[in-house]
Amino acid sequence: MTRIISPSMLSADFGNLERDTKMIDRSAAEWVHIDVMDGVFVPNISFGFPVMKPIRKATTKVLDVHLMIVEPEKYVKRFVEAGADYVTFHYEATEDIDGCIAAIREAGAKVGISIKPKTEASVLKDILAKVDLVLVMSVEPGFGGQSFIDGSLDKIRELAAMRQELGAKFLIEVDGGISSKNAGEVFAAGAEALVAGSAVFGAADPAAEIVKMLEA
Ligand code: DX5
Ligand code: ZN
């Protein structure tokens, strides 16, 4: 069974971005999660292309970019050029889902689609065969450090069942409020990749916390 940890750089020390990225690079985490917020789709602003550059330079791990921005299709190419391996956009953020998927594929990255806690998994039914990743938000997007919404486990199970029914191949990633305390049940519900920001960067030993999550 695949188990991937994707530490969210939103919780890193931006004054020591190279140091923190290299620390993740040496850890058991296979992916690095990059949260891009525009202050419109979510009530917060994080960072964009210039901040991705030093992260890309400091690690060879998979860059897992989570776009919390409106009209993502306008920018996906630039995120791929900045080094994204996966580009994930929100179902709720665009009128042009197919155009956004095509733009990410054309630029050469893998495609992810994300849904907010109040969005039903069923809206993705006709999209699932076209994507490489589904990102289930287990908190309202916008901020790190929130508590995991328990109903997310049912949504993960539902998506895993839909995947099996359709014979689809996408990975299920879960984002928000995850630590070694609940990682085991989130993996068990059917997820392959877990995002963790505050649990990793707030730990006394981040590398050990990552291993604990993998073994949870
Ligand atoms: C929230 C972001 C998350 C966030 C997770 O909008 O998408 O990736 O960094 O942070 P924690 O793990 O602290 O909930
Ligand atoms: Zn995220």
CSV table of C-alpha atoms and ligand atoms in Angstrom, one decimal:
chain,number,residue,atom,x,y,z
A,1,MET,CA,0.0,0.0,0.0
A,2,THR,CA,1.3,3.4,-1.0
A,3,ARG,CA,1.9,5.9,1.9
A,4,ILE,CA,3.2,9.4,1.1
A,5,ILE,CA,3.8,12.3,3.4
A,6,SER,CA,3.7,15.8,1.9
A,7,PRO,CA,4.9,18.4,4.4
A,8,SER,CA,3.3,21.8,3.8
A,9,MET,CA,5.8,24.6,3.4
A,10,LEU,CA,3.2,27.0,4.6
A,11,SER,CA,4.3,26.1,8.2
A,12,ALA,CA,8.1,26.4,7.4
A,13,ASP,CA,10.2,29.3,8.6
A,14,PHE,CA,10.3,31.6,5.5
A,15,GLY,CA,13.4,33.2,6.9
A,16,ASN,CA,15.1,29.8,6.6
A,17,LEU,CA,13.4,28.4,3.6
A,18,GLU,CA,16.4,26.7,2.1
A,19,ARG,CA,17.3,25.1,5.5
A,20,ASP,CA,13.8,23.8,6.1
A,21,THR,CA,13.4,22.5,2.5
A,22,LYS,CA,16.7,20.6,2.8
A,23,MET,CA,15.6,19.2,6.1
A,24,ILE,CA,12.5,17.8,4.3
A,25,ASP,CA,14.7,16.6,1.5
A,26,ARG,CA,16.7,14.4,3.9
A,27,SER,CA,13.5,13.1,5.5
A,28,ALA,CA,11.2,10.1,4.7
A,29,ALA,CA,8.7,12.5,3.1
A,30,GLU,CA,8.4,11.8,-0.7
A,31,TRP,CA,6.5,15.0,-1.6
A,32,VAL,CA,6.7,18.7,-0.7
A,33,HIS,CA,3.4,20.5,-0.5
A,34,ILE,CA,3.2,24.2,-1.7
A,35,ASP,CA,0.1,26.1,-0.7
A,36,VAL,CA,-0.6,29.1,-3.1
A,37,MET,CA,-3.4,31.4,-1.9
A,38,ASP,CA,-4.7,34.5,-3.6
A,39,GLY,CA,-6.8,36.3,-1.0
A,40,VAL,CA,-9.9,35.8,-3.2
A,41,PHE,CA,-10.6,32.1,-3.3
A,42,VAL,CA,-9.5,31.9,0.4
A,43,PRO,CA,-9.3,34.7,3.0
A,44,ASN,CA,-5.5,34.6,3.1
A,45,ILE,CA,-2.5,35.3,0.9
A,46,SER,CA,0.6,33.0,0.9
A,47,PHE,CA,3.2,33.1,-1.8
A,48,GLY,CA,3.8,32.6,-5.5
A,49,PHE,CA,6.5,31.8,-8.1
A,50,PRO,CA,9.5,33.6,-6.5
A,51,VAL,CA,9.1,31.6,-3.3
A,52,MET,CA,8.8,28.3,-5.2
A,53,LYS,CA,12.1,28.8,-6.8
A,54,PRO,CA,14.4,28.4,-3.7
A,55,ILE,CA,12.2,25.4,-2.7
A,56,ARG,CA,12.6,23.8,-6.1
A,57,LYS,CA,16.4,24.4,-5.9
A,58,ALA,CA,16.8,22.9,-2.5
A,59,THR,CA,15.0,19.5,-3.1
A,60,THR,CA,14.7,16.8,-5.7
A,61,LYS,CA,11.4,15.6,-4.2
A,62,VAL,CA,8.0,15.7,-5.9
A,63,LEU,CA,6.6,19.3,-5.7
A,64,ASP,CA,2.9,19.0,-4.9
A,65,VAL,CA,1.4,22.4,-5.7
A,66,HIS,CA,-2.0,23.2,-4.2
A,67,LEU,CA,-3.6,26.2,-5.9
A,68,MET,CA,-6.2,28.0,-3.8
A,69,ILE,CA,-6.7,30.7,-6.4
A,70,VAL,CA,-9.5,31.7,-8.8
A,71,GLU,CA,-9.2,31.1,-12.5
A,72,PRO,CA,-6.3,28.7,-12.0
A,73,GLU,CA,-6.1,27.9,-15.7
A,74,LYS,CA,-4.5,31.3,-16.2
A,75,TYR,CA,-1.5,30.4,-14.1
A,76,VAL,CA,-0.9,26.7,-14.2
A,77,LYS,CA,1.7,26.8,-17.0
A,78,ARG,CA,3.8,29.2,-14.9
A,79,PHE,CA,3.6,26.9,-11.9
A,80,VAL,CA,4.8,24.0,-14.0
A,81,GLU,CA,7.7,26.1,-15.3
A,82,ALA,CA,8.5,27.0,-11.7
A,83,GLY,CA,9.0,23.2,-11.0
A,84,ALA,CA,5.6,21.8,-10.0
A,85,ASP,CA,5.3,18.0,-10.6
A,86,TYR,CA,1.6,17.9,-9.5
A,87,VAL,CA,-0.6,20.9,-10.0
A,88,THR,CA,-3.9,20.7,-8.0
A,89,PHE,CA,-6.7,23.2,-8.5
A,90,HIS,CA,-10.0,23.6,-6.8
A,91,TYR,CA,-13.3,22.3,-8.3
A,92,GLU,CA,-14.9,25.4,-6.8
A,93,ALA,CA,-12.4,27.9,-8.3
A,94,THR,CA,-13.0,27.6,-12.1
A,95,GLU,CA,-15.7,27.5,-14.7
A,96,ASP,CA,-13.4,25.6,-17.0
A,97,ILE,CA,-12.4,22.3,-15.4
A,98,ASP,CA,-11.5,20.6,-18.7
A,99,GLY,CA,-9.5,23.6,-19.9
A,100,CYS,CA,-7.6,23.6,-16.6
A,101,ILE,CA,-6.8,19.9,-16.8
A,102,ALA,CA,-5.7,20.3,-20.4
A,103,ALA,CA,-3.4,23.3,-19.6
A,104,ILE,CA,-1.7,21.3,-16.8
A,105,ARG,CA,-1.2,18.3,-19.0
A,106,GLU,CA,0.1,20.4,-21.9
A,107,ALA,CA,2.6,22.0,-19.6
A,108,GLY,CA,3.8,18.5,-18.6
A,109,ALA,CA,2.7,18.1,-15.0
A,110,LYS,CA,0.3,15.7,-13.3
A,111,VAL,CA,-3.2,16.9,-12.6
A,112,GLY,CA,-4.9,17.1,-9.2
A,113,ILE,CA,-8.4,18.4,-8.3
A,114,SER,CA,-9.4,19.4,-4.8
A,115,ILE,CA,-12.8,19.8,-3.0
A,116,LYS,CA,-13.5,21.9,0.0
A,117,PRO,CA,-15.2,20.2,3.1
A,118,LYS,CA,-18.7,21.2,2.1
A,119,THR,CA,-18.4,20.0,-1.5
A,120,GLU,CA,-19.7,16.5,-2.1
A,121,ALA,CA,-17.4,13.8,-3.6
A,122,SER,CA,-20.1,13.0,-6.1
A,123,VAL,CA,-19.6,16.2,-8.1
A,124,LEU,CA,-16.3,14.7,-9.2
A,125,LYS,CA,-17.9,11.6,-10.8
A,126,ASP,CA,-17.3,12.6,-14.4
A,127,ILE,CA,-13.9,14.1,-13.7
A,128,LEU,CA,-12.2,11.2,-11.8
A,129,ALA,CA,-11.0,9.4,-14.9
A,130,LYS,CA,-9.2,12.5,-16.1
A,131,VAL,CA,-7.0,13.3,-13.1
A,132,ASP,CA,-4.0,11.8,-11.3
A,133,LEU,CA,-4.9,13.0,-7.8
A,134,VAL,CA,-7.9,14.0,-5.8
A,135,LEU,CA,-7.2,16.3,-2.8
A,136,VAL,CA,-9.7,16.1,0.0
A,137,MET,CA,-9.7,19.2,2.2
A,138,SER,CA,-10.2,18.1,5.8
A,139,VAL,CA,-10.3,21.8,7.0
A,140,GLU,CA,-11.6,24.9,5.3
A,141,PRO,CA,-8.7,26.0,3.0
A,142,GLY,CA,-6.8,29.2,4.0
A,143,PHE,CA,-4.9,28.5,7.1
A,144,GLY,CA,-2.6,25.9,8.7
A,145,GLY,CA,-3.1,24.7,12.3
A,146,GLN,CA,-6.9,23.9,12.2
A,147,SER,CA,-8.6,20.8,13.5
A,148,PHE,CA,-9.4,17.8,11.2
A,149,ILE,CA,-13.1,17.7,10.3
A,150,ASP,CA,-14.2,14.1,11.1
A,151,GLY,CA,-16.7,13.8,8.3
A,152,SER,CA,-13.7,13.8,5.9
A,153,LEU,CA,-13.1,10.1,6.6
A,154,ASP,CA,-16.5,9.2,5.0
A,155,LYS,CA,-15.6,11.3,2.0
A,156,ILE,CA,-12.3,9.5,1.6
A,157,ARG,CA,-14.0,6.1,1.8
A,158,GLU,CA,-16.6,7.3,-0.8
A,159,LEU,CA,-13.9,8.4,-3.2
A,160,ALA,CA,-12.0,5.1,-2.7
A,161,ALA,CA,-15.2,3.2,-3.5
A,162,MET,CA,-15.8,5.4,-6.6
A,163,ARG,CA,-12.2,4.7,-7.7
A,164,GLN,CA,-12.7,1.0,-7.5
A,165,GLU,CA,-16.0,1.1,-9.3
A,166,LEU,CA,-14.7,3.2,-12.2
A,167,GLY,CA,-11.4,1.3,-12.3
A,168,ALA,CA,-9.7,4.7,-12.1
A,169,LYS,CA,-6.1,5.3,-11.0
A,170,PHE,CA,-6.0,8.6,-9.2
A,171,LEU,CA,-4.3,9.0,-5.8
A,172,ILE,CA,-6.3,10.3,-2.8
A,173,GLU,CA,-4.5,13.0,-0.8
A,174,VAL,CA,-5.9,14.6,2.3
A,175,ASP,CA,-5.0,18.1,3.6
A,176,GLY,CA,-5.6,19.8,7.0
A,177,GLY,CA,-5.3,18.9,10.6
A,178,ILE,CA,-3.3,15.7,10.1
A,179,SER,CA,-0.6,14.5,12.6
A,180,SER,CA,0.7,11.1,13.7
A,181,LYS,CA,-2.4,10.9,16.0
A,182,ASN,CA,-4.9,10.5,13.1
A,183,ALA,CA,-2.6,9.6,10.2
A,184,GLY,CA,-3.4,5.9,10.7
A,185,GLU,CA,-7.1,6.2,10.3
A,186,VAL,CA,-6.8,8.6,7.3
A,187,PHE,CA,-4.6,6.1,5.5
A,188,ALA,CA,-6.9,3.3,6.5
A,189,ALA,CA,-9.9,5.2,5.0
A,190,GLY,CA,-8.2,4.9,1.6
A,191,ALA,CA,-5.8,7.8,1.3
A,192,GLU,CA,-2.3,7.4,-0.2
A,193,ALA,CA,-0.9,10.9,0.5
A,194,LEU,CA,-1.2,13.1,3.6
A,195,VAL,CA,-0.3,16.7,3.9
A,196,ALA,CA,0.9,18.0,7.2
A,197,GLY,CA,2.1,21.5,8.0
A,198,SER,CA,2.0,22.4,11.7
A,199,ALA,CA,2.4,18.7,12.9
A,200,VAL,CA,5.7,18.5,11.0
A,201,PHE,CA,7.2,21.9,11.4
A,202,GLY,CA,5.9,22.3,15.0
A,203,ALA,CA,7.5,19.0,16.1
A,204,ALA,CA,10.7,19.0,18.1
A,205,ASP,CA,12.0,16.4,15.6
A,206,PRO,CA,10.2,16.9,12.2
A,207,ALA,CA,11.9,13.9,10.5
A,208,ALA,CA,10.8,11.7,13.4
A,209,GLU,CA,7.2,13.0,13.2
A,210,ILE,CA,7.1,12.1,9.5
A,211,VAL,CA,8.3,8.6,10.2
A,212,LYS,CA,5.6,8.3,13.0
A,213,MET,CA,2.9,9.4,10.5
A,214,LEU,CA,4.1,6.8,7.9
A,215,GLU,CA,4.0,4.1,10.5
A,216,ALA,CA,0.7,5.2,12.2
B,1,DX5,C1,-4.7,24.9,4.2
B,1,DX5,C2,-3.6,24.3,3.5
B,1,DX5,C3,-2.9,23.2,4.1
B,1,DX5,C4,-2.2,23.6,5.4
B,1,DX5,C5,-2.2,22.4,6.3
B,1,DX5,O1,-5.4,25.7,3.4
B,1,DX5,O2,-4.0,23.8,2.2
B,1,DX5,O3,-1.9,22.6,3.3
B,1,DX5,O4,-0.9,24.1,5.3
B,1,DX5,O5,-1.8,22.8,7.6
B,1,DX5,P1,-2.0,21.9,8.9
B,1,DX5,O6,-1.3,20.6,8.6
B,1,DX5,O7,-1.3,22.7,9.9
B,1,DX5,O8,-3.5,21.7,9.1
B,2,ZN,ZN,-2.7,22.5,1.0
